[in-house]
Each structure stands twice: as structure tokens, then as C-alpha cells.
Coordinates of C-alpha atoms and ligand atoms in Angstrom, one line a residue:
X1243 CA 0.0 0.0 0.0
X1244 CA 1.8 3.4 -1.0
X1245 CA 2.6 5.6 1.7
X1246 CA 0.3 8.4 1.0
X1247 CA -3.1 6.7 2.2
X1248 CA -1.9 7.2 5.9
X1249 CA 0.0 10.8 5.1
X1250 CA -1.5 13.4 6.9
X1251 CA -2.6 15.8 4.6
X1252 CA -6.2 16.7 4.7
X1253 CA -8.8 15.5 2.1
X1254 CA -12.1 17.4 1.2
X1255 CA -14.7 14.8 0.8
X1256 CA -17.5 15.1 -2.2
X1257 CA -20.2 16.1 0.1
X1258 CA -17.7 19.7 0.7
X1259 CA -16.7 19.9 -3.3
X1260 CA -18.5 23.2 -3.5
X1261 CA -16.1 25.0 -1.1
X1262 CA -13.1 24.0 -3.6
X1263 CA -14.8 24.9 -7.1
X1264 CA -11.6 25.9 -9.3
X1265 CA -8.9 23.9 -6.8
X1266 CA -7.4 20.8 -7.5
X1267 CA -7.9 18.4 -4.7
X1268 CA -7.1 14.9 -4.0
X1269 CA -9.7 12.4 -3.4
X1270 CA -9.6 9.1 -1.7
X1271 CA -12.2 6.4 -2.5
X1272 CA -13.7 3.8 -4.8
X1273 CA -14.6 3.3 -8.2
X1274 CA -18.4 3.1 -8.3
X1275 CA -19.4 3.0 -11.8
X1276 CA -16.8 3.5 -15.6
X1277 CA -18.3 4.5 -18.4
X1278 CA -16.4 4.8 -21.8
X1279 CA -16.5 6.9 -24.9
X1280 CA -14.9 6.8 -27.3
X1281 CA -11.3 8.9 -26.6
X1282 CA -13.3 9.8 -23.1
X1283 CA -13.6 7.5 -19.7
X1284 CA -16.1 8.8 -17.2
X1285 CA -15.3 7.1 -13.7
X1286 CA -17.5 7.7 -11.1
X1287 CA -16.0 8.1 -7.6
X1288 CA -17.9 7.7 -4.2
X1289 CA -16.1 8.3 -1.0
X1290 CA -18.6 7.7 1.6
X1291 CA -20.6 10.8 1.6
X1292 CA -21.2 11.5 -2.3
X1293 CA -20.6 10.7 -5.9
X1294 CA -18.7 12.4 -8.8
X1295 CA -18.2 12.0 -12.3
X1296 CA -14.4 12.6 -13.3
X1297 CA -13.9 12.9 -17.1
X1298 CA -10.6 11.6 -18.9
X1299 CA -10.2 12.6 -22.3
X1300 CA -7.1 10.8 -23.8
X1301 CA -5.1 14.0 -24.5
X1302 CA -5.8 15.4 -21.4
X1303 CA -3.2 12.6 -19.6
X1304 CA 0.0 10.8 -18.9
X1305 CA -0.8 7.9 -21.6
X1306 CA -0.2 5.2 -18.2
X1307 CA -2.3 7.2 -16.2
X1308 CA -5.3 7.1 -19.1
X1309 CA -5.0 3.4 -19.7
X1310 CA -4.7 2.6 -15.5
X1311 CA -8.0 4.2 -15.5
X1312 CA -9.8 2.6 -18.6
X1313 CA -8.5 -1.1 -16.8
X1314 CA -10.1 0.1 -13.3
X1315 CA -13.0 -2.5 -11.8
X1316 CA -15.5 -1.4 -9.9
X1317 CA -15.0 -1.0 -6.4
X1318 CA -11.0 -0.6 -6.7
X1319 CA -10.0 1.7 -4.2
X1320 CA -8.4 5.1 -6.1
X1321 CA -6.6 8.1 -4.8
X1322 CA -7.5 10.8 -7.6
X1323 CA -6.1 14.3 -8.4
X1324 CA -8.1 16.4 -10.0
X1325 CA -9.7 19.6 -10.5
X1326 CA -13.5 20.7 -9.0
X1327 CA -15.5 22.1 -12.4
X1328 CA -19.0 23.1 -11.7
X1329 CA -21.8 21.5 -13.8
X1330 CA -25.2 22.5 -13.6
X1331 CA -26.0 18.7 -14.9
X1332 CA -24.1 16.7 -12.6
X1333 CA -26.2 15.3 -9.7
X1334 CA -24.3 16.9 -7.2
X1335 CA -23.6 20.4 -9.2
X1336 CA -19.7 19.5 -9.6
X1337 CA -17.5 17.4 -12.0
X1338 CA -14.4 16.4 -11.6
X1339 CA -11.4 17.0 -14.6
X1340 CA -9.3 14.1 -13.3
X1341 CA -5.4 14.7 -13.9
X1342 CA -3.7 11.6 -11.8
X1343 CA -5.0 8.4 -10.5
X1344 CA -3.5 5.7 -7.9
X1345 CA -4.7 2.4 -7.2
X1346 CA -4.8 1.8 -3.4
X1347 CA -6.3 -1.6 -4.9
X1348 CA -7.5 -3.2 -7.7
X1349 CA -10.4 -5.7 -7.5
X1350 CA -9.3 -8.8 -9.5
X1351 CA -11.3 -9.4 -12.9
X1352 CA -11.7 -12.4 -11.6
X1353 CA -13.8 -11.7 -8.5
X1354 CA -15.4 -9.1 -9.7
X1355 CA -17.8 -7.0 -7.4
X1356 CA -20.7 -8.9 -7.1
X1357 CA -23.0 -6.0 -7.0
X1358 CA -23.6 -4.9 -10.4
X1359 CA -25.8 -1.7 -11.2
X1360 CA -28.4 -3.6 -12.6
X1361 CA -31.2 -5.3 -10.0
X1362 CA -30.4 -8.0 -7.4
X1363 CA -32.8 -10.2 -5.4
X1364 CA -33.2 -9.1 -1.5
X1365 CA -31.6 -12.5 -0.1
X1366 CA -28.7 -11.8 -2.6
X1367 CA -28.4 -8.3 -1.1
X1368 CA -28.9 -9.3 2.0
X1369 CA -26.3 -12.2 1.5
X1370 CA -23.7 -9.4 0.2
X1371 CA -25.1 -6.8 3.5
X1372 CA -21.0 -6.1 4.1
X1373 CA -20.6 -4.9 0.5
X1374 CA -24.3 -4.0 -0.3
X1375 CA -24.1 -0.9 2.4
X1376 CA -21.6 0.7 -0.4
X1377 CA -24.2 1.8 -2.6
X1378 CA -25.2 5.2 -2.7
X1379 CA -28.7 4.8 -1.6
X1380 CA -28.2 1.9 1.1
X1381 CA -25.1 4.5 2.2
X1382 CA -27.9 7.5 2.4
X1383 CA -30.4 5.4 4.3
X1384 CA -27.8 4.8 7.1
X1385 CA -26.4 8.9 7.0
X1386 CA -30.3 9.2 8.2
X1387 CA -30.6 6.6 10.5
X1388 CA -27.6 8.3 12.3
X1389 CA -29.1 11.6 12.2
X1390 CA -32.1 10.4 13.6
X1391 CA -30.5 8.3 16.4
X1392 CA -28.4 11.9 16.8
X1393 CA -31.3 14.0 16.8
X1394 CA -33.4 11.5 19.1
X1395 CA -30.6 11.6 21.8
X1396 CA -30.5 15.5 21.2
X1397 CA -33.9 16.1 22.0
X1398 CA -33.4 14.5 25.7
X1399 CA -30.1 15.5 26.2
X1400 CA -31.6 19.3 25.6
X1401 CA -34.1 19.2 27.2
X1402 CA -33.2 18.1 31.0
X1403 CA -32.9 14.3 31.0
X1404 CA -30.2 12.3 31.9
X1405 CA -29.0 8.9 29.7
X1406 CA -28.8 6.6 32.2
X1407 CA -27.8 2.7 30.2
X1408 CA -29.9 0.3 31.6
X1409 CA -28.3 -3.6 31.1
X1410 CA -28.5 -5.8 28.6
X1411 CA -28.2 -8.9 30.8
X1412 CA -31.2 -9.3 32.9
X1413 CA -32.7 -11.8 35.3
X1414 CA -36.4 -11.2 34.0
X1415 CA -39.0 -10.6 31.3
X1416 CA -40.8 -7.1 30.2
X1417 CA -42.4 -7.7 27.7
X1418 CA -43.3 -10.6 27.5
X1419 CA -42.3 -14.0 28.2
X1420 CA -42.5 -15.6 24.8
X1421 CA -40.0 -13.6 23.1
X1422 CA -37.2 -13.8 25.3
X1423 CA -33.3 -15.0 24.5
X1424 CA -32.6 -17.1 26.8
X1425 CA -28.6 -18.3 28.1
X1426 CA -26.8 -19.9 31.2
X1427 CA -25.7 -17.3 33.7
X1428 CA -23.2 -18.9 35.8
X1429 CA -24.6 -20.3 38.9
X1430 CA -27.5 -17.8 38.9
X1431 CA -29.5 -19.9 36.5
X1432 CA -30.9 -18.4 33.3
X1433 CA -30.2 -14.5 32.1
X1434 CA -31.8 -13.3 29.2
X1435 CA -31.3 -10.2 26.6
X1436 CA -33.0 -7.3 27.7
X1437 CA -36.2 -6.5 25.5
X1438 CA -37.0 -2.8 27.1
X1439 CA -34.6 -0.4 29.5
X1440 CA -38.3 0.4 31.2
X1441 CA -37.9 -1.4 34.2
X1442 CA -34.6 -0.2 35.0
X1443 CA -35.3 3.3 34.0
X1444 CA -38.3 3.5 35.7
X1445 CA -35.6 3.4 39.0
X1446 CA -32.9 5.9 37.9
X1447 CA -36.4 8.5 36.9
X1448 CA -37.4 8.3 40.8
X1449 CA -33.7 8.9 41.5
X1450 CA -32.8 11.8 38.9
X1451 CA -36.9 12.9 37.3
X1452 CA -36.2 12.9 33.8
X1453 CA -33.9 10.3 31.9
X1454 CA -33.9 7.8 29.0
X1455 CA -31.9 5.3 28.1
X1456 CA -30.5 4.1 24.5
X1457 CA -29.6 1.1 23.3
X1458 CA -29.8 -2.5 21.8
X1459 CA -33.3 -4.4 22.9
X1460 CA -33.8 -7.9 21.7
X1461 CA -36.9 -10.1 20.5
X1462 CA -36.9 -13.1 19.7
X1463 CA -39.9 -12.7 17.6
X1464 CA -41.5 -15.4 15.8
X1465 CA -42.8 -13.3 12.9
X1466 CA -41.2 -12.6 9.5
X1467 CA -43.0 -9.1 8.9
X1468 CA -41.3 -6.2 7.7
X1469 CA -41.8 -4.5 10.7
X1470 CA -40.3 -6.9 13.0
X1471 CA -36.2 -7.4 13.8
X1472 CA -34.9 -9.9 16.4
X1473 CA -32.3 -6.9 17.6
X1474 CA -32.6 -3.4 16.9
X1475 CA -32.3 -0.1 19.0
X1476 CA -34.3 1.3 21.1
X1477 CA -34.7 5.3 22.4
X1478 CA -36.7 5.3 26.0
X1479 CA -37.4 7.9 28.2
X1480 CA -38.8 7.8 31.5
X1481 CA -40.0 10.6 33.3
X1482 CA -41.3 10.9 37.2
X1483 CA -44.1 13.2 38.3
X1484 CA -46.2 12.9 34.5
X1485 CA -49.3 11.3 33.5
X1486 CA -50.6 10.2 30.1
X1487 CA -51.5 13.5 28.6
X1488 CA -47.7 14.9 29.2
X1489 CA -46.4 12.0 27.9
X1490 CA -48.0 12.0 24.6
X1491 CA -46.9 15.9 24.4
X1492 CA -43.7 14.7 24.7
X1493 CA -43.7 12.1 21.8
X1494 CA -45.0 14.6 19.8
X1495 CA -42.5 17.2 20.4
X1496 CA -39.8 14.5 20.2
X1497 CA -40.9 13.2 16.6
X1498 CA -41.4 16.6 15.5
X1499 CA -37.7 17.2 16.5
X1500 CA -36.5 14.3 14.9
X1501 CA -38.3 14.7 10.9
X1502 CA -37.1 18.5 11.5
X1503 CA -33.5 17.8 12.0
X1504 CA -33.9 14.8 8.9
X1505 CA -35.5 17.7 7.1
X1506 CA -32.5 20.0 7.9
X1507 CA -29.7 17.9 6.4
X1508 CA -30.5 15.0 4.3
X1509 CA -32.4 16.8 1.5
X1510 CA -30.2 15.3 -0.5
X1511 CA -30.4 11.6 0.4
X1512 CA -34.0 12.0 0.3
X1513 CA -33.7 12.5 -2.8
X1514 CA -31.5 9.6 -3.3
X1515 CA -33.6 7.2 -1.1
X1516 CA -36.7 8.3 -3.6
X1517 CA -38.2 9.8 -0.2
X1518 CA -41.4 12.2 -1.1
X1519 CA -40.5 15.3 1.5
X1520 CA -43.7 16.7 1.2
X1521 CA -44.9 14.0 3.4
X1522 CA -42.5 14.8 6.3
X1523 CA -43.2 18.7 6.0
X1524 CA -46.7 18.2 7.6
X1525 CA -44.7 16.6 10.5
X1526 CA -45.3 19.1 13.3
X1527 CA -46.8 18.8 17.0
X1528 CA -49.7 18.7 17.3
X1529 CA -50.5 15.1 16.8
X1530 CA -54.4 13.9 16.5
X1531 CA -55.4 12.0 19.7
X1532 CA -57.9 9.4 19.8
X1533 CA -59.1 6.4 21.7
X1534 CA -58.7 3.0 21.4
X1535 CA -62.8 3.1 20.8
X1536 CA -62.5 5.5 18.8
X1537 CA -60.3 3.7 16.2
X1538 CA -62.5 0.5 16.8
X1539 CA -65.6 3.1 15.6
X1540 CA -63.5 4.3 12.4
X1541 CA -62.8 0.7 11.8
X1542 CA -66.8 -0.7 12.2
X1543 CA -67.5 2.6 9.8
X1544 CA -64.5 1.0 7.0
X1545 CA -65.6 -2.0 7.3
X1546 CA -69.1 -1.3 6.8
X1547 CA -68.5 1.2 3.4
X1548 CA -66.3 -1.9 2.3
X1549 CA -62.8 0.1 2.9
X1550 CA -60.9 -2.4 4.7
X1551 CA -61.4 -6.6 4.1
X1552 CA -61.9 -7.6 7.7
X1553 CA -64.1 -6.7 10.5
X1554 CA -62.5 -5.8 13.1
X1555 CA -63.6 -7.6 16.6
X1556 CA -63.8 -4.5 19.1
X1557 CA -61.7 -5.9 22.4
X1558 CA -59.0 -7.3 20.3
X1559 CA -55.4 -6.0 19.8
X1560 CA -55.4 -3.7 15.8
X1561 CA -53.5 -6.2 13.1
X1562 CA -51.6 -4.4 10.4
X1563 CA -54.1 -3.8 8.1
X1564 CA -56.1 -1.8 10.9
X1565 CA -53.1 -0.1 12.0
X1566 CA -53.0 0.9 8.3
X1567 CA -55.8 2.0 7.3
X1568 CA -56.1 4.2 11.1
X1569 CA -53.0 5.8 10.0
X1570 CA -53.7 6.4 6.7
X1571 CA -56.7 8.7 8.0
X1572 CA -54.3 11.5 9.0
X1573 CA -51.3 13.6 7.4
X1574 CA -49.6 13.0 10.8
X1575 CA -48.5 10.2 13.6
X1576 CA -51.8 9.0 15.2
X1577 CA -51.8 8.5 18.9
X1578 CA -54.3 6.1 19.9
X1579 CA -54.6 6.0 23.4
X1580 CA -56.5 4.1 26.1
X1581 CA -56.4 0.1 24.8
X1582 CA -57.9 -2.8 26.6
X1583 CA -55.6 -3.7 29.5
X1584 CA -56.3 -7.2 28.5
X1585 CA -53.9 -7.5 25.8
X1586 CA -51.0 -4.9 27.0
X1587 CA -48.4 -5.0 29.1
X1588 CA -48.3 -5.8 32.9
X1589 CA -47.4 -3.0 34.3
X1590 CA -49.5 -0.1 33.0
X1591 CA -51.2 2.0 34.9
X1592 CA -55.5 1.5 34.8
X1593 CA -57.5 4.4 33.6
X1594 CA -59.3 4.9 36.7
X1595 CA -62.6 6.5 34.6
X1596 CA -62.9 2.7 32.8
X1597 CA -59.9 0.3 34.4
X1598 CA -60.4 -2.3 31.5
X1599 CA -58.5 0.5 29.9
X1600 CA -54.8 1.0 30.2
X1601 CA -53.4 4.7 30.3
X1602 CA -51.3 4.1 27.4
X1603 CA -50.3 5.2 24.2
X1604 CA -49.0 3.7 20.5
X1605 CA -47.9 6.2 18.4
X1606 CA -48.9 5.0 14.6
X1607 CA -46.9 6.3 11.7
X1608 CA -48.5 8.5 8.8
X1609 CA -48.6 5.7 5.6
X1610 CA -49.3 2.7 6.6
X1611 CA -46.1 2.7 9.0
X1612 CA -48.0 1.7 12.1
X1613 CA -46.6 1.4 15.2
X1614 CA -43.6 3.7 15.8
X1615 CA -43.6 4.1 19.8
X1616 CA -45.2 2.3 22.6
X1617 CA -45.8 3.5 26.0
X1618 CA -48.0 4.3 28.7
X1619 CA -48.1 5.7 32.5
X1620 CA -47.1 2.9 35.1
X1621 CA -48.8 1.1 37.8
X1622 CA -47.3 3.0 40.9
X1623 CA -49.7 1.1 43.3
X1624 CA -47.7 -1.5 45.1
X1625 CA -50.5 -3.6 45.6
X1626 CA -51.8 -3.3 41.8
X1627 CA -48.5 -4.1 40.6
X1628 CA -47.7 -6.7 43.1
X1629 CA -50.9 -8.5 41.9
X1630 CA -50.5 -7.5 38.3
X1631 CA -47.4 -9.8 38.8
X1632 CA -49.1 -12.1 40.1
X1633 CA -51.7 -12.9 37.3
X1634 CA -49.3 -12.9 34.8
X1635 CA -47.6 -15.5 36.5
X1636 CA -44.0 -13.5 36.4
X1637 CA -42.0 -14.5 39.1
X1638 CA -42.2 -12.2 42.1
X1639 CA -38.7 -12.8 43.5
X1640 CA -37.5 -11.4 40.5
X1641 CA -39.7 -8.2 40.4
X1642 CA -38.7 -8.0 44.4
X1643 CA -36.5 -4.8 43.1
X1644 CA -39.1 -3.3 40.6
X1645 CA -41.6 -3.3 43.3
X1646 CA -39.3 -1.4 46.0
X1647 CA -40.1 1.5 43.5
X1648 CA -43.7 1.0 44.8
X1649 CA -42.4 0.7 48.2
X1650 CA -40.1 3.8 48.4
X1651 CA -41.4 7.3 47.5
X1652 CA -43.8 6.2 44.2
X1653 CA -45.2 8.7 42.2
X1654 CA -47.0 9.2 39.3
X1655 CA -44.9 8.2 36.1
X1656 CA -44.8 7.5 32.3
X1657 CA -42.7 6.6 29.4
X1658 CA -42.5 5.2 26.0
X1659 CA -39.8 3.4 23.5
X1660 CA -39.2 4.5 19.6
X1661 CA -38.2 1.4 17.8
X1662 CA -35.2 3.4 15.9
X1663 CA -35.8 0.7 12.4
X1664 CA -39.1 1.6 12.5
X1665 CA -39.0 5.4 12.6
X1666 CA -36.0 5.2 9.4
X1667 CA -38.1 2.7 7.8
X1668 CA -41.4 5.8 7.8
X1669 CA -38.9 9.0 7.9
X1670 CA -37.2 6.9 4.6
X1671 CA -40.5 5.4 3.4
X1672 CA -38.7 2.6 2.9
X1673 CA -40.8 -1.5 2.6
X1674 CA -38.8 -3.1 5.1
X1675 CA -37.1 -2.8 8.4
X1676 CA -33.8 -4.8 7.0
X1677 CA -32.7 -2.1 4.8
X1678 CA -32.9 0.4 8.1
X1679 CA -29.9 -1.0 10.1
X1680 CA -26.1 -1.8 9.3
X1681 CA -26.5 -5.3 9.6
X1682 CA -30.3 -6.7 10.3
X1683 CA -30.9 -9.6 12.4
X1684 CA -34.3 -11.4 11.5
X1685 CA -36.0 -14.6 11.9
X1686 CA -34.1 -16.3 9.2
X1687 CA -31.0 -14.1 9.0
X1688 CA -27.7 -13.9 11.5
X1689 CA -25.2 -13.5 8.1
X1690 CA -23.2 -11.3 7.5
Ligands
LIG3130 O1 -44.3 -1.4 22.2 P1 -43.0 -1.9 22.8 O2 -43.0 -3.4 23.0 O3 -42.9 -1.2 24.2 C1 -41.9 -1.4 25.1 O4 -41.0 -2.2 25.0 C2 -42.0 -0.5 26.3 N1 -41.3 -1.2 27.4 C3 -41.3 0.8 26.0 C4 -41.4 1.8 27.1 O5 -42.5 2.2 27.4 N2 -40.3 2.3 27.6 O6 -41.8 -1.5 21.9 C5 -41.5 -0.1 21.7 C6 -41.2 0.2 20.3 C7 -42.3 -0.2 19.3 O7 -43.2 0.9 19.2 C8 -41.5 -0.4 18.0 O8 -41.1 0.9 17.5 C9 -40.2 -1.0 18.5 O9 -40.1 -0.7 19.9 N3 -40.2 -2.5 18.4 C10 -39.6 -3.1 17.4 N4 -38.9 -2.7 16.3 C11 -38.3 -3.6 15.5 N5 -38.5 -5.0 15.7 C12 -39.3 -5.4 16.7 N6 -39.4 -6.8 16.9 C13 -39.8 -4.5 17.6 N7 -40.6 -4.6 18.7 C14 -40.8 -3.4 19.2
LIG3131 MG1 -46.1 -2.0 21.3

């Protein structure tokens, strides 16, 4: 490897060509794409945050440096000089008038990249995840996902809460006993994968008010939907001394943040992603509110004008298609609030006006998205939750901890979790959760 890849000169990367129109820079990359013409090659170089088209005519270079470039592969990593020319019909305004070209390395003719331009099957792409994430609009949709984990973080950090990291090793279930990941822990028995921060984080908010946490959760779901991954990240904050209806303004001020920020600096990979903007411009708090009956009204009305296929049973848990067709009904997240306590989670707080109701809240994306966040207010009886326990036959030594909350100075308190996948996958508009994360883990997939 030449000497000059670890020099330390500074680089200007694509996404900054505009600041060096007229210089001549040097570039370090890849070759994306090669076409030829005649006396003319046009390579096309990505670095990591852009593309550009170089153009070679013949004359223009060293005879070795013309012909290095005409027997480039794709993917061979380059270090090009060259000179920044804008063009008002290149993609990204600029061209680039290349004058010298090194190769870091050349890909073999014989193992040629295996991700052409033309289309490829998912379980190929998926197959070739460690190369696929090269592509310009696989790179853009993970330049969002990091603003949005930036800008989600942001928002708390801003705004008076503290990150406290629950564990990802834990002795007990939260959501749910049939989608745990189960191991050996030493002579303690079984641990398993954390599948929420709640419970923890639900402590460190009655010892510091305001906090989240941030961080792998695990599932071990059954289901092969596109909104379902066995890991992915989760953003949860937990917040002492608020009820449902302050919770629910924060989730709205906390998405609103988040498209904003998206908005603010990835015009451009929108763009890429084939991401309609006008649909995230409407993104602004307020959010429409409504009932769990409520929904189960608009869905009675669907079904009856023969909108939606199914009727929906009122008391049951919304499937997809209801979640669907709910959100479809607004240019905005949905918060439907208020669903049977039968089907949720353990732990949440009854609504004391109806207490087959939980105070609780699933924010549903605009689109067909569904459900982005979950949360709700938490039991902060002891004897509600020590029951509660009890008839979901969790095991009460284990919760011994999670009820000293109950027993020590409880208060009122709520929080939620933003599934991270599923927020890209709506802010992207993109079919499937896989395509949201650097590498996705799935029912059927732990490669690459
Ligand atoms: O609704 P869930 O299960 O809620 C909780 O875990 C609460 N303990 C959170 C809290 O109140 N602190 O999950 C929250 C969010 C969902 O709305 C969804 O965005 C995401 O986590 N999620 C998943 N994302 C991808 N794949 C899965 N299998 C997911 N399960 C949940
Ligand atoms: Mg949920």
C-alpha cells in the first residue's frame, strides 16, 4: 500500500466539493461506476458521503495514467487528483477534470464485485449486507438513521434528561415472556437479553426525574414481517411526576424534533432514497389523539362502506391492516390511546374512569407505517402491581427490586420506546425494516 493513504494531509470529501470549485484536490475512494467513450472515460468516484463523475479525455493525460484508469474494476480503491468544475447537470452540481489516478487496490477481474448496477434479489443483497451498504442509496439510508439516532438523543439531552444505560443482561422478562433469548448465567441460573430499559429506567427517573436510556433491545420474535427485527435499537425515556396526557406531548414534540433535523440535512439523500418530502413537511406537533374506541368506531365505519377486508372484533389488539388504514386517516402520527388492559403489558397504569383500559399510548406512523412508539403511565400502586405480577404468573422474586419503587417514595410516572428501524423505515419510506440498520438480524437471518 503506498505511503500516501496514511499521510497526513487533509482530504475534502465530495459532500464539501462546493467549497473547492476551481482547486485541485485529491480524493480518496472507490470506483463506483466507468463508463467509456470513445477517446473519453467517465469514472464515477464515491467516497462515503457522495458521488462524482471525473472525465478523462485521452489527451488530457499521462498515456499510463489514461489506460490505469480505462482497466479500473468497480470497487477498486483510487486516490484521484483532479480539478473541481461546476456542472449544472451533474447530480451533485460539480465534475471532476481528473489529472492523476493511484490504485490503493485493484479488484481482480476475476472476482469481480458482485453487486452490479443492474437489480439484485433481496436474499442476494442481504447475503452481500457487508458490500451492499456501499451503494449510494443503502449509504444515504444509514447517513439518516444516524441523524435520527443523533437527533433523538438530542432532544433529551436538551431538554433536561439524563441517559442513564440500563443492562442488557437481565434476570427477568418485560415484555413478555415468549419472546425472550434465553442463556446460562453462571450459577444464577438463566439471564436473558434485555427486550425494554423500562424497568430499570423506571428506577434511575425516581432517583434523577427525567432520563432515557438508548440502546440494543432484543426479541426473539416469531414473525417474519417487515416491521419486525430480532435486535434493533431502542430510544426510551422515562420521566417521574407525569401522567398520560404529558407523555403523549412529549412524543409529539420528540418526533417533531427528529423529521425536523432529517429535514435540515438530508435533502439530498432523500432525494437519493426516492423519499417524497412533502410528506414529512406536515410533521409538526400537534398530533391527532384518539381512543382505542374510537379507532375500533372508524374501523366498524370502514368495514361497513367496504374500505378495509376484515371486521374488526372491538376488544381485540389492531392487526396491520387496521393499524393501516387508522394511520392512513391522518397527514400526521396518530396516537391512539387508552387500549384494553387485557392485551398490553403488565405493568400499566389502569384508567381509573374505565380500568379495563390502560393509560397508554401507540404512536402510529402516517402511511401505513403503524406502530412507531409504545408506552404508557405505570402502575405506581404496590398492591396493583404486586398483583399484576401475580396474574401474569411473572415471578415475584425477581420483580422483588421493581416493586421497592412502589415501596419507596412512588409517584406518578410514564414513558415510551421509539423502535429506531421503525422510525427510518417511515422517515425513509422505505418497505422493510432490514434495509434500516447496518447489519439486520431477522428470523431467518444472522449472516453477514
Ligand atoms: O411497544 P413496545 O414493545 O414497548 C416497550 O418495549 C416499552 N417497554 C417501551 C417503554 O414504554 N419504555 O416497543 C416499543 C417500540 C415499538 O413501538 C417499536 O417501534 C419497537 O419498539 N419495536 C420493534 N422494532 C423492531 N422490531 C421489533 N421486533 C420490535 N418490537 C418493538
Ligand atoms: Mg407496542
Amino acid at each position: 500500500m503506498s505511503e500516501s493513504v496514511t499521510e497526513k494531509v487533509t482530504y475534502p470529501t465530495i459532500a464539501t466539493l462546493s467549497e473547492h470549485e476551481g482547486e485541485t484536490i485529491i480524493l480518496r475512494g472507490w470506483l463506483y461506476n466507468l463508463r467509456e467513450s470513445g477517446k473519453l472515460l467517465f469514472p464515477i468516484f464515491r467516497d462515503g458521503t457522495g458521488t462524482i463523475q471525473g472525465i478523462v479525455p485521452k489527451a488530457a493525460v499521462a498515456p499510463e495514467v489514461f489506460d490505469r484508469i480505462k482497466g479500473l474494476t468497480l470497487e477498486s480503491s483510487v486516490i484521484v487528483t483532479g480539478k473541481v468544475r461546476a456542472d449544472s447537470r451533474a447530480p451533485s452540481g460539480f465534475e471532476l477534470d481528473v489529472q492523476d489516478l493511484e490504485i490503493v487496490q485493484q479488484v481482480s477481474a476475476e472476482t469481480p464485485f458482485p453487486i452490479s448496477l443492474k437489480e439484485h434479489g433481496v436474499d442476494f443483497l442481504m447475503e452481500h449486507r457487508h458490500l451492499w451498504v456501499r451503494t449510494p442509496r443503502q449509504s444515504a439510508i444509514l447517513r439518516v438513521r444516524a441523524t435520527i439516532m443523533r437527533a433523538a438523543a438530542e432532544y433529551f439531552d436538551t431538554n433536561g434528561f439524563t441517559r442513564t444505560d440500563p443492562p442488557i443482561l437481565t434476570p427477568n422478562a418485560c415484555e413478555g415472556t415468549s419472546e425472550l433469548f434465553e442463556m446460562d448465567y453462571f450459577d444464577d441460573g438463566k439471564a436473558y437479553l434485555t427486550q425494554s430499559g423500562q424497568l430499570y429506567i423506571e428506577a434511575t427517573a425516581l432517583a434523577l426525574g427525567k432520563v432515557y436510556s438508548f440502546g440494543p433491545t432484543f426479541r426473539a420474535e416469531k414473525s417474519k414481517t417487515r416491521r419486525h427485527l430480532t435486535e434493533f435499537w431502542m430510544i426510551e425515556p422515562e420521566v417521574a411526576y407525569i401522567e398520560l396526557d404529558g407523555l403523549m406531548e412529549l412524543a409529539e414534540n420528540f418526533i417533531s424534533h427528529i423529521v425536523a433535523r432529517v429535514l435540515e440535512g438530508h435533502r439530498a439523500d432523500l432525494k437519493v432514497i426516492g423519499r417524497d418530502v412533502t410528506k414529512l413537511e406536515t410533521i409538526k406537533a400537534p398530533f391527532p389523539k384518539i381512543s382505542y374506541d374510537e379507532a375500533a368506531a372508524m374501523l366498524a365505519e370502514a368495514f361497513k362502506e367496504g374500505k378495509i377486508e376484515n371486521e374488526f372484533v372491538y376488544g381485540n389488539d389492531f392487526g396491520s391492516p387496521d393499524e393501516t388504514y387508522i394511520s392512513s386517516q391522518f397527514d400526521r402520527p396518530v396516537m391512539v390511546h387508552r387500549y384494553p388492559a387485557a392485551f398490553k403489558a403488565f405493568y400499566m397504569q389502569p384508567d381509573p374512569l374505565d380500568p379495563t383500559k390502560a393509560l397508554c399510548v401507540d404512536v402510529l406512523a402516517p402511511e401505513g407505517y403503524g406502530e412507531i412508539i409504545g408506552g404508557s403511565q405505570r402502575i405506581d400502586s404496590y398492591d396493583l402491581l404486586k398483583s399484576r405480577i401475580e396474574e401474569h404468573h411473572l415471578p415475584l422474586d425477581a420483580f422483588q427490586w421493581y416493586l421497592d419503587l412502589r415501596r419507596y417514595g412512588s409517584v406518578p410516572h410514564a414513558g415510551f420506546g421509539m423502535g429506531i428501524e421503525r422510525a427510518v423505515a417511515w422517515i425513509c419510506g422505505l418497505d422493510h425494516v432490514r434495509e434500516t440498520i447496518p447489519f439486520a438480524r431477522t428470523l431467518n437471518r444472522i449472516y453477514p
